[in-house]
PDB file of C-alpha atoms in Angstrom:
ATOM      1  CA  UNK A 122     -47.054  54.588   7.469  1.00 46.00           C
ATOM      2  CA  UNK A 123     -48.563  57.990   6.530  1.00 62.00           C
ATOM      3  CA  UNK A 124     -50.867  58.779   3.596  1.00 69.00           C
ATOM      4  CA  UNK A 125     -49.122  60.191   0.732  1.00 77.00           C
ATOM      5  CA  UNK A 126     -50.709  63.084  -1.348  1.00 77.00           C
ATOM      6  CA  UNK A 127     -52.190  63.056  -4.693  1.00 81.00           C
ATOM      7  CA  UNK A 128     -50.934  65.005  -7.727  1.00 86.00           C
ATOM      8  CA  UNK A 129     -53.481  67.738  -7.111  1.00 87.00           C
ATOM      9  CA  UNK A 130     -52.980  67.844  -3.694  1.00 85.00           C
ATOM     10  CA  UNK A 131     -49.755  68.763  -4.503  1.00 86.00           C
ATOM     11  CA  UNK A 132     -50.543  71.411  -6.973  1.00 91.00           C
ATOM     12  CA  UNK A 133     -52.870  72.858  -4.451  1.00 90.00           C
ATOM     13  CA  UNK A 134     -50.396  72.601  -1.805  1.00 90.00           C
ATOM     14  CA  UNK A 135     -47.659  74.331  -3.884  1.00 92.00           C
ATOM     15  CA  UNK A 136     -50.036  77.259  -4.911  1.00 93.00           C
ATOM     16  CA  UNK A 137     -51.509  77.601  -1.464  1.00 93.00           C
ATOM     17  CA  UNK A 138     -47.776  78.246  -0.481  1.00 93.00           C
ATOM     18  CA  UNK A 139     -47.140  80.765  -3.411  1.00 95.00           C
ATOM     19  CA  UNK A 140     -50.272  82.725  -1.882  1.00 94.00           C
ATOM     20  CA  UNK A 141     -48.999  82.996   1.416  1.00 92.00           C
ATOM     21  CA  UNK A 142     -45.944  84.394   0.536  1.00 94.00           C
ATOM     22  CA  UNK A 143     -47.911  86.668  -1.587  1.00 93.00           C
ATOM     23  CA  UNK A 144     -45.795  85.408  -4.921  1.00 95.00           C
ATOM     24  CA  UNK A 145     -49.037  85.316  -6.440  1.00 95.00           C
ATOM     25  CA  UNK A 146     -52.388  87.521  -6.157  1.00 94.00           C
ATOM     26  CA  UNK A 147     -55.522  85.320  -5.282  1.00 93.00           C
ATOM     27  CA  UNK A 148     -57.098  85.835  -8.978  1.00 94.00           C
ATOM     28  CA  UNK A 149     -54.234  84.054 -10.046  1.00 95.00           C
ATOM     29  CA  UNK A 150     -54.621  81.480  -7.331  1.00 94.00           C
ATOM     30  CA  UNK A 151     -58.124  80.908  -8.447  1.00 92.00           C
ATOM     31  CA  UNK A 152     -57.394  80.597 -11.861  1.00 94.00           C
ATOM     32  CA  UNK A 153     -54.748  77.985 -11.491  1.00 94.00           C
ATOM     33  CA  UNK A 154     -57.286  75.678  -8.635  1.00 91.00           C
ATOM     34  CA  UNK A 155     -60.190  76.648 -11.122  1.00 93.00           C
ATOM     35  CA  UNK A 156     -62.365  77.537  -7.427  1.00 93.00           C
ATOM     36  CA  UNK A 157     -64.104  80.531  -6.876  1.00 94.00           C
ATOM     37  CA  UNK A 158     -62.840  83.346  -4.716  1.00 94.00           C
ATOM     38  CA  UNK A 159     -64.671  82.490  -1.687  1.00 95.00           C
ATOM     39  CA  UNK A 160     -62.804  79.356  -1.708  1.00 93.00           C
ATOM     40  CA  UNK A 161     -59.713  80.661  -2.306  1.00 94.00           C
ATOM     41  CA  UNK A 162     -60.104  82.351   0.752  1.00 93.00           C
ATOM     42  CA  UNK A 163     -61.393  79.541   2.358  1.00 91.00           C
ATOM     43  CA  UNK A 164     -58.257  77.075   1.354  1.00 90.00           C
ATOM     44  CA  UNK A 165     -56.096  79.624   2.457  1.00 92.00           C
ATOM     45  CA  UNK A 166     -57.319  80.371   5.888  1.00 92.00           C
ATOM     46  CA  UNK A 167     -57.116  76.297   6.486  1.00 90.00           C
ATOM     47  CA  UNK A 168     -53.722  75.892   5.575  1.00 89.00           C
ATOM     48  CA  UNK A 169     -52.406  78.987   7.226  1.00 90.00           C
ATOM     49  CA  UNK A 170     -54.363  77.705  10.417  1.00 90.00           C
ATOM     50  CA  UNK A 171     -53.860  73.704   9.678  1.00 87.00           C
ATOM     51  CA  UNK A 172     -50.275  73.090   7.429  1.00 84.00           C
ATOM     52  CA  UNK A 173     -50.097  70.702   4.323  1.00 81.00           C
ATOM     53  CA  UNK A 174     -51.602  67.476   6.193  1.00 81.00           C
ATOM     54  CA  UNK A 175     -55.391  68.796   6.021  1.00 81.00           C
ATOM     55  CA  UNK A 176     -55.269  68.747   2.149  1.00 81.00           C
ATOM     56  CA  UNK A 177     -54.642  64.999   2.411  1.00 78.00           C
ATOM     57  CA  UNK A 178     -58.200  63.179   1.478  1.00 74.00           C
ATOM     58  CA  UNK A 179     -59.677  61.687   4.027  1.00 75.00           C
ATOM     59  CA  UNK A 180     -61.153  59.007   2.683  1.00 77.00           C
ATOM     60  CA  UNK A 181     -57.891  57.233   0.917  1.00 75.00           C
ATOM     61  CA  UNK A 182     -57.891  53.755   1.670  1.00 76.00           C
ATOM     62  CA  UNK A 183     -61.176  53.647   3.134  1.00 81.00           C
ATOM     63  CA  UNK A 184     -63.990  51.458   1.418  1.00 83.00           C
ATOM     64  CA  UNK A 185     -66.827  52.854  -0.625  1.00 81.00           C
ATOM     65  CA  UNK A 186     -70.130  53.501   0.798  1.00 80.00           C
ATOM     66  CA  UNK A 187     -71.453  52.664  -2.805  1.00 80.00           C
ATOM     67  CA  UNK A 188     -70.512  49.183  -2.390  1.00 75.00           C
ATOM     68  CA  UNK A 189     -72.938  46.334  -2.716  1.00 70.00           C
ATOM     69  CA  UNK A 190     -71.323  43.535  -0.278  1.00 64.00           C
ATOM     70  CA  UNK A 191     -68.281  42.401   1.517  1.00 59.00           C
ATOM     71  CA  UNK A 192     -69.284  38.455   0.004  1.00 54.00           C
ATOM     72  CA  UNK A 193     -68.364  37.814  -3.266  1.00 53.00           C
ATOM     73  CA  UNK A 194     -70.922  34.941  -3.604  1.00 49.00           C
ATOM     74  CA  UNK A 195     -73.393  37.676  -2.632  1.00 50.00           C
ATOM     75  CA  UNK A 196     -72.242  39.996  -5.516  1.00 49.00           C
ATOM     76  CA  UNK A 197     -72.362  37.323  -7.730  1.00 52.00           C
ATOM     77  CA  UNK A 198     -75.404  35.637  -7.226  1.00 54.00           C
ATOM     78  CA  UNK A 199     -76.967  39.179  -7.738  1.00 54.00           C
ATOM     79  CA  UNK A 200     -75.019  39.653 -11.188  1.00 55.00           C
ATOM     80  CA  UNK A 201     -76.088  36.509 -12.156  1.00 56.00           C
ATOM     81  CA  UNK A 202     -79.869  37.105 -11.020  1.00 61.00           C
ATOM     82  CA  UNK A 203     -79.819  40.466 -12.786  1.00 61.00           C
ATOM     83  CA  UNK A 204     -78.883  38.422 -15.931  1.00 60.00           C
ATOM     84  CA  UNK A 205     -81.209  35.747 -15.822  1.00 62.00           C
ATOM     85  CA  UNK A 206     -83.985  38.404 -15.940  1.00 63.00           C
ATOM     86  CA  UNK A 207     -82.270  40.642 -18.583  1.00 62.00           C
ATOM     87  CA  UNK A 208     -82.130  37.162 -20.307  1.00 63.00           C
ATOM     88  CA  UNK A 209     -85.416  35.908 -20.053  1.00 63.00           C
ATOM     89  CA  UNK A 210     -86.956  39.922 -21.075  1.00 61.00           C
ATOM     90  CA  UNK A 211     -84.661  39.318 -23.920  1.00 61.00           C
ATOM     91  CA  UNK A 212     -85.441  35.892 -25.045  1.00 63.00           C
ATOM     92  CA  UNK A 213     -89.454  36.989 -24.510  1.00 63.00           C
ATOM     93  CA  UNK A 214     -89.094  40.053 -26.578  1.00 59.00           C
ATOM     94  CA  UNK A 215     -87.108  38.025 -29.310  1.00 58.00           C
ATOM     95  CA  UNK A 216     -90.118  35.366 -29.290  1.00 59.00           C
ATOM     96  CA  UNK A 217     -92.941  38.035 -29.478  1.00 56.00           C
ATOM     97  CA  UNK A 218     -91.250  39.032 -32.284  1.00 55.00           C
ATOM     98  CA  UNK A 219     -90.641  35.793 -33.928  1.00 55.00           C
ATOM     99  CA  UNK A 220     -94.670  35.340 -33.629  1.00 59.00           C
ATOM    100  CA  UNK A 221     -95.126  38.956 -35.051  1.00 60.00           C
ATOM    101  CA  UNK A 222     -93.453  38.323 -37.975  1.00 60.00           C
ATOM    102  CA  UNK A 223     -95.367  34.921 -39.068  1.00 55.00           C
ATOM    103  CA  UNK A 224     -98.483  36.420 -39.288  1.00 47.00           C
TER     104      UNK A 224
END
């Protein structure tokens, strides 16, 4: 099954069309994909070259390079490490201060 587009791509789809029929100027076209002119031109020359199916994103349905892990007990184990030492700053800082406040 193919990709389907986004809302914007859409948008930019439909405008890209108006601008090759030359229903609207490429100020307008700019104004409405809030680009610059360069990449007005730029978008334009790509999908009178390419068609709709390049403004697809190419990374839909693809996993994040941001990610940590593909394990679960991985991921958790490091939440729960991260804890224990946010914990155990905490629980120091809240016993310094215990001690600073008897004296």
């Amino acid at each position: 099954m193919g990709k389907l587009m986004s809302q914007e791509e859409v948008k930019r789809g439909q405008i890209l069309e108006l601008l090759k029929v030359h229903k609207i100027t490429p100020k307008q076209a700019l104004s409405q994909l809030g680009v610059s002119q360069r990449q007005v031109r730029r978008l334009a020359k790509r999908y009178q070259t390419e068609g709709l199916k390049w403004l697809i994103s190419k990374k839909r349905g693809k996993p994040s390079n941001r990610r940590l892990t593909n394990n679960k007990s991985t991921s958790t184990s490091y939440k729960w490490s991260f804890c224990s030492v946010f914990l155990c700053k905490m629980t120091g800082l809240v016993r310094m201060s215990l001690e600073l406040s008897i004296f």
